[in-house]
């Protein structure tokens, strides 16, 4: 800025000598942007008496309203030239020059000075020394002043554009750095954006919700408190126009534009407004918008910069969504890791059911969780294990579930159902089934404000894991433990990622068919392990001890990494996987150079003559007469005291954690503060040497402890 002023000052000094006028540039508040150039005795005297900010404001109209060079009379009749310096269509400064004296008004001016300003020494003499100008001379000086204003205007506009570009580059750099460090938020993004564009009265985001609504999530500027949290319908707002057209919009003159009536309702009257779509891939997830009450503040260049900023915002929102999904998946994986570590070791059916109930209610944090279960030894009753239900509610809801699930021939054992209890609570019901056996229902109450759909994937996987564990506990079929774990891992993929499961199923079918086609070895271990190719070997090693299976997987990964693998079954598995992963293109198998050429040719021949048909056979459920009963578990708190050194109060808190209570609910029950509850839970986790509640629950059940009913 100092360099800018120096150049403008030098230019003004030169023009003051050129025009023989005294010149100065003022900002819109009347402050001097440059020092006065070209003093004459008269202008020096006038400046000392009347050259103040207040005087400028008194005798000139509001400077921002000037759009062309204008001549004003001062208090004694001398003329001043005022020429606006406009940057991007807005008056930013004014060039003032004087004094001018025409041919005729000198006597009148001298008379006025003698009558009203005779007390000012030297004024009359200075006016007499001021030359009279013809209309042509006055016009010539006006042109020169205007030319100087235009030169200053061009220079300042270029400098402002340069500064703006530097600010924009810095803005992008800061946000990218924040994203890299994981500290970026939409709030910080908008705050920095408002700093770069101080001419905007407000800037904000409208993010998509359900039912074609948009939430004004964050607003910065004078409208912040009034607009934050407001909802917009797509059809009634400026957002709808942008979303429908999928293009950036700029309203240069809003006037009576109906689509900005939303702002008028909140006592905001923007004269200019922009709105830019924000994408996640090809889907519009919101808009970036801003406005100002000054005409001409938002131009095409700013709109283009805002379009760049909207891409940055899209990146930020996408990054946050991916981070949230990643954290959720890590939580799910952590939970399932603990579940799978505990459940296969549980031998007692009742304890297994309580584990499923406790883990599920801690995942969903709902009002209740229960399992309606039909024991294998009885066809005339069901067992109900629950948390959060009263005895009356258990009898009422449990009987309803039992009647629907075990007495109805139309029961779909693969369908997740959302219902309401008789007292109005939403509930998700997950069938517990494995192969052709139906064991009962896992039922989870949902709080009114919760989105039930977000829990379906993880709870479906939990229900599948529970079903398999129930199957193992019942001992319906004698299977080796390795087989059960392989099946569990394979079936969990179906619940967690159906698309990947279909890929695995295709690979498994091809492996089995190709092994039979070769007719040289049963390849039973290969057929068994072929459904686990999506897992890392290090993960599988945690649950499978069979070295034959592990060696097949190890060789499979080596082949994919272009390493030599001696095992023929590993090469077969790699051929099937590579073939499916590359769109079932037989030409792709030639890339597996570490597989013997003869085996590759056999595989291609096999594929050329294969036609795989997949058939699903529905299974029927058996009707039964049922009754309910509730089982109670005996407290064994001495386990926790002796093995983990937990205090009595910590055991109390832990019992409620196992029952799915949150910190506030525990505090209410025990008549202590939430802060105290938090401290107790922190100490419990430290003593158990775990990091979260899911791990704590799993560890407690491993010790053989269940909370009292």
Short mmCIF file of N, CA and C in Angstrom, two decimals, residues 475-636:
data_model
loop_
_atom_site.label_atom_id
_atom_site.label_comp_id
_atom_site.label_asym_id
_atom_site.label_seq_id
_atom_site.Cartn_x
_atom_site.Cartn_y
_atom_site.Cartn_z
N UNK A 475 -25.10 -76.72 18.91
CA UNK A 475 -24.46 -77.97 18.50
C UNK A 475 -25.28 -78.79 17.55
N UNK A 476 -26.05 -78.12 16.64
CA UNK A 476 -26.88 -78.86 15.70
C UNK A 476 -26.04 -79.68 14.73
N UNK A 477 -24.90 -79.22 14.45
CA UNK A 477 -24.08 -79.93 13.47
C UNK A 477 -22.65 -79.90 13.94
N UNK A 478 -21.97 -81.03 13.96
CA UNK A 478 -20.58 -81.11 14.40
C UNK A 478 -19.68 -80.62 13.26
N UNK A 479 -19.13 -79.43 13.46
CA UNK A 479 -18.22 -78.87 12.47
C UNK A 479 -16.95 -78.45 13.18
N UNK A 480 -15.89 -78.59 12.50
CA UNK A 480 -14.62 -78.14 13.08
C UNK A 480 -14.66 -76.65 13.28
N UNK A 481 -13.94 -76.21 14.34
CA UNK A 481 -13.94 -74.79 14.67
C UNK A 481 -13.41 -73.93 13.52
N UNK A 482 -12.41 -74.47 12.79
CA UNK A 482 -11.87 -73.72 11.66
C UNK A 482 -12.93 -73.49 10.60
N UNK A 483 -13.74 -74.50 10.37
CA UNK A 483 -14.80 -74.37 9.35
C UNK A 483 -15.80 -73.29 9.76
N UNK A 484 -16.13 -73.25 11.05
CA UNK A 484 -17.09 -72.26 11.53
C UNK A 484 -16.57 -70.84 11.34
N UNK A 485 -15.29 -70.64 11.65
CA UNK A 485 -14.72 -69.30 11.54
C UNK A 485 -14.63 -68.87 10.07
N UNK A 486 -14.23 -69.81 9.21
CA UNK A 486 -14.18 -69.50 7.78
C UNK A 486 -15.56 -69.10 7.28
N UNK A 487 -16.56 -69.87 7.68
CA UNK A 487 -17.94 -69.56 7.26
C UNK A 487 -18.39 -68.22 7.81
N UNK A 488 -18.05 -67.96 9.08
CA UNK A 488 -18.43 -66.70 9.70
C UNK A 488 -17.84 -65.51 8.94
N UNK A 489 -16.53 -65.60 8.68
CA UNK A 489 -15.87 -64.49 7.98
C UNK A 489 -16.44 -64.30 6.58
N UNK A 490 -16.76 -65.40 5.94
CA UNK A 490 -17.32 -65.34 4.58
C UNK A 490 -18.73 -64.73 4.61
N UNK A 491 -19.56 -65.15 5.56
CA UNK A 491 -20.94 -64.65 5.62
C UNK A 491 -21.02 -63.21 6.08
N UNK A 492 -20.08 -62.78 6.92
CA UNK A 492 -20.08 -61.40 7.39
C UNK A 492 -19.91 -60.43 6.22
N UNK A 493 -19.12 -60.83 5.23
CA UNK A 493 -18.94 -59.98 4.05
C UNK A 493 -20.28 -59.71 3.38
N UNK A 494 -21.15 -60.71 3.36
CA UNK A 494 -22.46 -60.54 2.74
C UNK A 494 -23.27 -59.45 3.42
N UNK A 495 -23.15 -59.38 4.75
CA UNK A 495 -23.90 -58.36 5.49
C UNK A 495 -23.26 -57.00 5.37
N UNK A 496 -21.95 -56.97 5.31
CA UNK A 496 -21.22 -55.69 5.35
C UNK A 496 -21.06 -55.07 3.97
N UNK A 497 -20.85 -55.90 2.95
CA UNK A 497 -20.60 -55.39 1.59
C UNK A 497 -21.16 -56.42 0.60
N UNK A 498 -22.47 -56.36 0.30
CA UNK A 498 -23.09 -57.35 -0.58
C UNK A 498 -22.41 -57.43 -1.95
N UNK A 499 -21.94 -56.30 -2.47
CA UNK A 499 -21.29 -56.32 -3.79
C UNK A 499 -19.99 -57.14 -3.75
N UNK A 500 -19.21 -56.93 -2.69
CA UNK A 500 -17.97 -57.70 -2.56
C UNK A 500 -18.30 -59.18 -2.32
N UNK A 501 -19.40 -59.43 -1.59
CA UNK A 501 -19.80 -60.81 -1.33
C UNK A 501 -20.12 -61.54 -2.64
N UNK A 502 -20.81 -60.83 -3.56
CA UNK A 502 -21.13 -61.46 -4.84
C UNK A 502 -19.86 -61.77 -5.62
N UNK A 503 -18.87 -60.89 -5.50
CA UNK A 503 -17.58 -61.13 -6.16
C UNK A 503 -16.92 -62.38 -5.56
N UNK A 504 -16.91 -62.48 -4.21
CA UNK A 504 -16.32 -63.64 -3.54
C UNK A 504 -17.06 -64.92 -3.92
N UNK A 505 -18.37 -64.81 -3.99
CA UNK A 505 -19.17 -65.99 -4.33
C UNK A 505 -18.83 -66.48 -5.73
N UNK A 506 -18.64 -65.53 -6.64
CA UNK A 506 -18.28 -65.89 -8.01
C UNK A 506 -16.91 -66.57 -8.03
N UNK A 507 -15.95 -65.99 -7.29
CA UNK A 507 -14.61 -66.58 -7.21
C UNK A 507 -14.69 -68.00 -6.65
N UNK A 508 -15.46 -68.16 -5.58
CA UNK A 508 -15.59 -69.47 -4.92
C UNK A 508 -16.19 -70.49 -5.88
N UNK A 509 -17.22 -70.07 -6.63
CA UNK A 509 -17.84 -71.00 -7.58
C UNK A 509 -16.86 -71.40 -8.68
N UNK A 510 -16.10 -70.41 -9.17
CA UNK A 510 -15.13 -70.71 -10.23
C UNK A 510 -14.05 -71.66 -9.72
N UNK A 511 -13.55 -71.42 -8.49
CA UNK A 511 -12.51 -72.28 -7.91
C UNK A 511 -13.02 -73.71 -7.79
N UNK A 512 -14.22 -73.87 -7.24
CA UNK A 512 -14.76 -75.21 -7.05
C UNK A 512 -14.96 -75.92 -8.39
N UNK A 513 -15.50 -75.19 -9.37
CA UNK A 513 -15.77 -75.80 -10.68
C UNK A 513 -14.46 -76.13 -11.41
N UNK A 514 -13.48 -75.24 -11.31
CA UNK A 514 -12.20 -75.48 -11.99
C UNK A 514 -11.45 -76.65 -11.34
N UNK A 515 -11.53 -76.73 -10.00
CA UNK A 515 -10.88 -77.86 -9.31
C UNK A 515 -11.49 -79.18 -9.76
N UNK A 516 -12.83 -79.20 -9.90
CA UNK A 516 -13.48 -80.42 -10.39
C UNK A 516 -13.11 -80.69 -11.85
N UNK A 517 -12.96 -79.62 -12.61
CA UNK A 517 -12.60 -79.74 -14.03
C UNK A 517 -11.22 -80.37 -14.18
N UNK A 518 -10.28 -79.98 -13.29
CA UNK A 518 -8.92 -80.53 -13.37
C UNK A 518 -8.90 -82.01 -13.02
N UNK A 519 -9.78 -82.41 -12.07
CA UNK A 519 -9.93 -83.84 -11.71
C UNK A 519 -8.59 -84.46 -11.35
N UNK A 520 -7.80 -83.75 -10.55
CA UNK A 520 -6.48 -84.28 -10.17
C UNK A 520 -6.28 -84.30 -8.66
N UNK A 521 -7.16 -83.58 -7.94
CA UNK A 521 -7.04 -83.50 -6.48
C UNK A 521 -8.36 -82.95 -5.95
N UNK A 522 -8.84 -83.40 -4.79
CA UNK A 522 -10.10 -82.84 -4.27
C UNK A 522 -10.02 -81.34 -3.98
N UNK A 523 -8.81 -80.85 -3.65
CA UNK A 523 -8.63 -79.43 -3.34
C UNK A 523 -9.63 -78.91 -2.30
N UNK A 524 -9.92 -79.71 -1.30
CA UNK A 524 -10.90 -79.29 -0.30
C UNK A 524 -10.44 -78.04 0.49
N UNK A 525 -9.17 -77.98 0.95
CA UNK A 525 -8.74 -76.75 1.64
C UNK A 525 -8.85 -75.50 0.74
N UNK A 526 -8.54 -75.66 -0.55
CA UNK A 526 -8.65 -74.53 -1.47
C UNK A 526 -10.10 -74.06 -1.58
N UNK A 527 -11.02 -74.98 -1.71
CA UNK A 527 -12.43 -74.61 -1.82
C UNK A 527 -12.91 -73.90 -0.55
N UNK A 528 -12.40 -74.36 0.59
CA UNK A 528 -12.81 -73.78 1.87
C UNK A 528 -12.32 -72.34 2.01
N UNK A 529 -11.07 -72.09 1.63
CA UNK A 529 -10.45 -70.79 1.88
C UNK A 529 -10.71 -69.79 0.75
N UNK A 530 -11.31 -70.22 -0.34
CA UNK A 530 -11.48 -69.34 -1.50
C UNK A 530 -12.40 -68.15 -1.23
N UNK A 531 -13.21 -68.22 -0.20
CA UNK A 531 -14.10 -67.10 0.12
C UNK A 531 -13.47 -66.06 1.02
N UNK A 532 -12.16 -66.19 1.32
CA UNK A 532 -11.50 -65.26 2.24
C UNK A 532 -10.46 -64.39 1.54
N UNK A 533 -10.48 -64.32 0.22
CA UNK A 533 -9.42 -63.59 -0.49
C UNK A 533 -9.51 -62.08 -0.29
N UNK A 534 -10.63 -61.58 0.25
CA UNK A 534 -10.74 -60.13 0.46
C UNK A 534 -10.07 -59.68 1.75
N UNK A 535 -9.68 -60.63 2.63
CA UNK A 535 -9.07 -60.27 3.91
C UNK A 535 -7.54 -60.28 3.80
N UNK A 536 -6.91 -59.40 4.59
CA UNK A 536 -5.46 -59.45 4.70
C UNK A 536 -5.05 -60.72 5.42
N UNK A 537 -3.91 -61.26 5.05
CA UNK A 537 -3.43 -62.50 5.66
C UNK A 537 -3.22 -62.31 7.15
N UNK A 538 -2.71 -61.13 7.56
CA UNK A 538 -2.46 -60.89 8.99
C UNK A 538 -3.75 -60.94 9.80
N UNK A 539 -4.87 -60.51 9.19
CA UNK A 539 -6.15 -60.55 9.89
C UNK A 539 -6.64 -62.00 10.03
N UNK A 540 -6.54 -62.76 8.96
CA UNK A 540 -7.01 -64.15 8.98
C UNK A 540 -6.20 -64.98 9.98
N UNK A 541 -4.91 -64.69 10.10
CA UNK A 541 -4.05 -65.44 11.01
C UNK A 541 -4.49 -65.32 12.47
N UNK A 542 -5.22 -64.24 12.79
CA UNK A 542 -5.69 -64.06 14.17
C UNK A 542 -6.77 -65.08 14.53
N UNK A 543 -7.48 -65.60 13.53
CA UNK A 543 -8.64 -66.44 13.83
C UNK A 543 -8.50 -67.87 13.31
N UNK A 544 -7.56 -68.11 12.42
CA UNK A 544 -7.41 -69.44 11.83
C UNK A 544 -6.01 -69.97 12.12
N UNK A 545 -5.96 -71.19 12.63
CA UNK A 545 -4.68 -71.82 12.96
C UNK A 545 -4.26 -72.85 11.92
N UNK A 546 -5.17 -73.25 11.05
CA UNK A 546 -4.88 -74.28 10.06
C UNK A 546 -3.81 -73.77 9.10
N UNK A 547 -2.61 -74.33 9.21
CA UNK A 547 -1.48 -73.86 8.40
C UNK A 547 -1.69 -74.14 6.91
N UNK A 548 -2.45 -75.19 6.59
CA UNK A 548 -2.72 -75.49 5.19
C UNK A 548 -3.48 -74.34 4.54
N UNK A 549 -4.51 -73.86 5.22
CA UNK A 549 -5.29 -72.73 4.69
C UNK A 549 -4.45 -71.47 4.60
N UNK A 550 -3.65 -71.21 5.62
CA UNK A 550 -2.83 -70.00 5.63
C UNK A 550 -1.78 -70.04 4.53
N UNK A 551 -1.21 -71.22 4.27
CA UNK A 551 -0.20 -71.32 3.21
C UNK A 551 -0.81 -71.07 1.83
N UNK A 552 -2.05 -71.53 1.64
CA UNK A 552 -2.73 -71.27 0.35
C UNK A 552 -2.91 -69.77 0.16
N UNK A 553 -3.37 -69.08 1.22
CA UNK A 553 -3.58 -67.63 1.13
C UNK A 553 -2.26 -66.90 0.95
N UNK A 554 -1.21 -67.37 1.63
CA UNK A 554 0.10 -66.72 1.49
C UNK A 554 0.61 -66.84 0.05
N UNK A 555 0.49 -68.02 -0.53
CA UNK A 555 0.90 -68.21 -1.92
C UNK A 555 0.05 -67.39 -2.88
N UNK A 556 -1.25 -67.29 -2.58
CA UNK A 556 -2.16 -66.49 -3.41
C UNK A 556 -1.70 -65.03 -3.48
N UNK A 557 -1.36 -64.44 -2.32
CA UNK A 557 -0.91 -63.05 -2.29
C UNK A 557 0.43 -62.90 -3.02
N UNK A 558 1.29 -63.89 -2.94
CA UNK A 558 2.57 -63.82 -3.64
C UNK A 558 2.35 -63.77 -5.15
N UNK A 559 1.45 -64.61 -5.66
CA UNK A 559 1.19 -64.62 -7.10
C UNK A 559 0.68 -63.26 -7.57
N UNK A 560 -0.23 -62.67 -6.80
CA UNK A 560 -0.77 -61.35 -7.17
C UNK A 560 0.31 -60.29 -7.16
N UNK A 561 1.33 -60.47 -6.33
CA UNK A 561 2.44 -59.51 -6.26
C UNK A 561 3.60 -59.89 -7.19
N UNK A 562 3.29 -60.76 -8.17
CA UNK A 562 4.28 -61.16 -9.18
C UNK A 562 5.46 -61.93 -8.57
N UNK A 563 5.19 -62.66 -7.47
CA UNK A 563 6.23 -63.47 -6.85
C UNK A 563 5.93 -64.95 -7.13
N UNK A 564 6.97 -65.76 -7.06
CA UNK A 564 6.82 -67.18 -7.35
C UNK A 564 6.12 -67.89 -6.20
N UNK A 565 5.14 -68.71 -6.52
CA UNK A 565 4.45 -69.52 -5.51
C UNK A 565 4.45 -70.96 -5.97
N UNK A 566 4.96 -71.86 -5.13
CA UNK A 566 5.11 -73.25 -5.52
C UNK A 566 3.78 -74.01 -5.48
N UNK A 567 2.87 -73.57 -4.63
CA UNK A 567 1.63 -74.32 -4.44
C UNK A 567 0.72 -74.14 -5.65
N UNK A 568 0.24 -75.24 -6.18
CA UNK A 568 -0.66 -75.19 -7.34
C UNK A 568 -2.03 -74.62 -6.95
N UNK A 569 -2.49 -74.94 -5.70
CA UNK A 569 -3.79 -74.43 -5.29
C UNK A 569 -3.77 -72.90 -5.11
N UNK A 570 -2.62 -72.34 -4.71
CA UNK A 570 -2.50 -70.88 -4.62
C UNK A 570 -2.59 -70.26 -6.01
N UNK A 571 -2.00 -70.90 -7.00
CA UNK A 571 -2.05 -70.39 -8.37
C UNK A 571 -3.48 -70.45 -8.91
N UNK A 572 -4.19 -71.51 -8.59
CA UNK A 572 -5.60 -71.64 -9.03
C UNK A 572 -6.43 -70.51 -8.43
N UNK A 573 -6.24 -70.26 -7.13
CA UNK A 573 -6.99 -69.20 -6.46
C UNK A 573 -6.67 -67.83 -7.07
N UNK A 574 -5.39 -67.59 -7.37
CA UNK A 574 -4.99 -66.32 -7.97
C UNK A 574 -5.60 -66.16 -9.36
N UNK A 575 -5.65 -67.25 -10.15
CA UNK A 575 -6.26 -67.19 -11.48
C UNK A 575 -7.74 -66.79 -11.38
N UNK A 576 -8.47 -67.42 -10.48
CA UNK A 576 -9.90 -67.13 -10.34
C UNK A 576 -10.12 -65.69 -9.88
N UNK A 577 -9.33 -65.26 -8.90
CA UNK A 577 -9.48 -63.89 -8.38
C UNK A 577 -9.15 -62.86 -9.47
N UNK A 578 -8.03 -63.06 -10.16
CA UNK A 578 -7.60 -62.11 -11.19
C UNK A 578 -8.62 -62.05 -12.33
N UNK A 579 -9.16 -63.19 -12.69
CA UNK A 579 -10.15 -63.27 -13.77
C UNK A 579 -11.40 -62.47 -13.41
N UNK A 580 -11.93 -62.65 -12.19
CA UNK A 580 -13.14 -61.94 -11.76
C UNK A 580 -12.87 -60.45 -11.57
N UNK A 581 -11.71 -60.13 -10.96
CA UNK A 581 -11.38 -58.72 -10.70
C UNK A 581 -11.18 -57.92 -11.97
N UNK A 582 -10.87 -58.58 -13.07
CA UNK A 582 -10.65 -57.88 -14.35
C UNK A 582 -11.80 -58.12 -15.32
N UNK A 583 -13.01 -58.11 -14.77
CA UNK A 583 -14.19 -58.15 -15.62
C UNK A 583 -14.41 -59.47 -16.35
N UNK A 584 -13.86 -60.58 -15.77
CA UNK A 584 -14.02 -61.91 -16.35
C UNK A 584 -13.51 -61.94 -17.79
N UNK A 585 -12.38 -61.31 -17.98
CA UNK A 585 -11.72 -61.27 -19.28
C UNK A 585 -10.60 -62.30 -19.29
N UNK A 586 -10.73 -63.31 -20.13
CA UNK A 586 -9.74 -64.40 -20.13
C UNK A 586 -8.36 -63.91 -20.56
N UNK A 587 -8.33 -62.81 -21.32
CA UNK A 587 -7.02 -62.30 -21.75
C UNK A 587 -6.20 -61.79 -20.57
N UNK A 588 -6.88 -61.43 -19.47
CA UNK A 588 -6.17 -60.85 -18.32
C UNK A 588 -5.29 -61.87 -17.60
N UNK A 589 -5.63 -63.17 -17.73
CA UNK A 589 -4.86 -64.18 -16.97
C UNK A 589 -3.43 -64.30 -17.48
N UNK A 590 -3.18 -63.81 -18.68
CA UNK A 590 -1.81 -63.87 -19.20
C UNK A 590 -0.87 -62.97 -18.41
N UNK A 591 -1.43 -62.03 -17.63
CA UNK A 591 -0.61 -61.12 -16.84
C UNK A 591 0.03 -61.83 -15.65
N UNK A 592 -0.54 -62.95 -15.23
CA UNK A 592 -0.01 -63.70 -14.08
C UNK A 592 1.14 -64.58 -14.55
N UNK A 593 2.27 -63.96 -14.76
CA UNK A 593 3.42 -64.65 -15.36
C UNK A 593 4.03 -65.69 -14.42
N UNK A 594 3.76 -65.56 -13.10
CA UNK A 594 4.33 -66.53 -12.15
C UNK A 594 3.50 -67.81 -12.07
N UNK A 595 2.34 -67.84 -12.75
CA UNK A 595 1.54 -69.06 -12.84
C UNK A 595 2.00 -69.83 -14.07
N UNK A 596 2.10 -71.13 -13.92
CA UNK A 596 2.60 -71.94 -15.04
C UNK A 596 1.71 -71.74 -16.27
N UNK A 597 2.34 -71.74 -17.42
CA UNK A 597 1.60 -71.50 -18.67
C UNK A 597 0.57 -72.61 -18.91
N UNK A 598 0.91 -73.83 -18.56
CA UNK A 598 -0.02 -74.95 -18.78
C UNK A 598 -1.29 -74.75 -17.95
N UNK A 599 -1.13 -74.32 -16.69
CA UNK A 599 -2.30 -74.10 -15.84
C UNK A 599 -3.14 -72.95 -16.37
N UNK A 600 -2.49 -71.90 -16.89
CA UNK A 600 -3.24 -70.78 -17.45
C UNK A 600 -4.06 -71.23 -18.66
N UNK A 601 -3.47 -72.08 -19.52
CA UNK A 601 -4.19 -72.56 -20.69
C UNK A 601 -5.37 -73.44 -20.29
N UNK A 602 -5.17 -74.26 -19.26
CA UNK A 602 -6.27 -75.09 -18.76
C UNK A 602 -7.40 -74.23 -18.23
N UNK A 603 -7.03 -73.15 -17.53
CA UNK A 603 -8.05 -72.26 -16.97
C UNK A 603 -8.86 -71.58 -18.08
N UNK A 604 -8.17 -71.12 -19.13
CA UNK A 604 -8.87 -70.47 -20.25
C UNK A 604 -9.80 -71.46 -20.93
N UNK A 605 -9.34 -72.69 -21.12
CA UNK A 605 -10.19 -73.72 -21.74
C UNK A 605 -11.42 -73.99 -20.88
N UNK A 606 -11.21 -74.03 -19.57
CA UNK A 606 -12.32 -74.27 -18.65
C UNK A 606 -13.35 -73.13 -18.74
N UNK A 607 -12.88 -71.88 -18.75
CA UNK A 607 -13.80 -70.73 -18.80
C UNK A 607 -14.59 -70.75 -20.09
N UNK A 608 -13.93 -71.11 -21.19
CA UNK A 608 -14.59 -71.08 -22.50
C UNK A 608 -15.76 -72.04 -22.59
N UNK A 609 -15.76 -73.09 -21.78
CA UNK A 609 -16.83 -74.07 -21.90
C UNK A 609 -17.76 -74.10 -20.68
N UNK A 610 -17.62 -73.05 -19.84
CA UNK A 610 -18.43 -73.03 -18.63
C UNK A 610 -19.64 -72.12 -18.80
N UNK A 611 -20.71 -72.49 -18.18
CA UNK A 611 -21.90 -71.64 -18.05
C UNK A 611 -22.39 -71.84 -16.64
N UNK A 612 -22.22 -70.80 -15.82
CA UNK A 612 -22.52 -70.95 -14.39
C UNK A 612 -23.95 -70.49 -14.13
N UNK A 613 -24.73 -71.37 -13.54
CA UNK A 613 -26.12 -71.03 -13.20
C UNK A 613 -26.25 -71.09 -11.69
N UNK A 614 -26.84 -70.06 -11.09
CA UNK A 614 -26.99 -69.99 -9.63
C UNK A 614 -28.48 -70.09 -9.29
N UNK A 615 -28.82 -70.99 -8.38
CA UNK A 615 -30.21 -71.21 -8.01
C UNK A 615 -30.38 -71.00 -6.51
N UNK A 616 -31.45 -70.32 -6.11
CA UNK A 616 -31.77 -70.12 -4.71
C UNK A 616 -33.00 -70.94 -4.37
N UNK A 617 -32.94 -71.73 -3.32
CA UNK A 617 -34.06 -72.56 -2.88
C UNK A 617 -34.58 -72.00 -1.57
N UNK A 618 -35.82 -71.53 -1.50
CA UNK A 618 -36.34 -70.97 -0.26
C UNK A 618 -36.53 -72.05 0.80
N UNK A 619 -36.33 -71.69 2.06
CA UNK A 619 -36.51 -72.61 3.18
C UNK A 619 -37.76 -72.20 3.96
N UNK A 620 -38.46 -73.17 4.50
CA UNK A 620 -39.68 -72.88 5.25
C UNK A 620 -39.40 -72.93 6.75
N UNK A 621 -40.13 -72.15 7.49
CA UNK A 621 -40.02 -72.18 8.95
C UNK A 621 -41.14 -73.04 9.52
N UNK A 622 -40.94 -73.53 10.70
CA UNK A 622 -41.87 -74.45 11.35
C UNK A 622 -42.72 -73.68 12.35
N UNK A 623 -44.04 -73.90 12.31
CA UNK A 623 -44.93 -73.25 13.28
C UNK A 623 -44.79 -73.92 14.65
N UNK A 624 -45.01 -73.14 15.68
CA UNK A 624 -44.93 -73.69 17.03
C UNK A 624 -45.78 -72.86 17.96
N UNK A 625 -46.30 -73.51 19.02
CA UNK A 625 -46.99 -72.82 20.11
C UNK A 625 -45.94 -72.31 21.08
N UNK A 626 -46.16 -71.11 21.58
CA UNK A 626 -45.09 -70.48 22.35
C UNK A 626 -45.61 -69.88 23.65
N UNK A 627 -44.66 -69.71 24.58
CA UNK A 627 -44.92 -68.96 25.81
C UNK A 627 -43.66 -68.21 26.14
N UNK A 628 -43.75 -67.24 27.01
CA UNK A 628 -42.59 -66.41 27.35
C UNK A 628 -42.12 -66.70 28.77
N UNK A 629 -40.86 -66.50 28.93
CA UNK A 629 -40.29 -66.54 30.26
C UNK A 629 -39.08 -65.64 30.30
N UNK A 630 -38.82 -65.03 31.42
CA UNK A 630 -37.65 -64.16 31.57
C UNK A 630 -36.69 -64.78 32.57
N UNK A 631 -35.42 -64.84 32.19
CA UNK A 631 -34.38 -65.44 33.01
C UNK A 631 -33.58 -64.33 33.69
N UNK A 632 -33.12 -64.60 34.85
CA UNK A 632 -32.32 -63.61 35.59
C UNK A 632 -30.92 -64.15 35.85
N UNK A 633 -29.98 -63.23 35.85
CA UNK A 633 -28.56 -63.60 36.00
C UNK A 633 -28.08 -63.23 37.39
N UNK A 634 -27.28 -64.09 37.98
CA UNK A 634 -26.79 -63.86 39.33
C UNK A 634 -25.57 -62.95 39.33
N UNK A 635 -25.52 -62.03 40.25
CA UNK A 635 -24.38 -61.10 40.31
C UNK A 635 -23.12 -61.84 40.76
N UNK A 636 -22.04 -61.53 40.03
CA UNK A 636 -20.75 -62.14 40.41
C UNK A 636 -19.70 -61.05 40.48
#
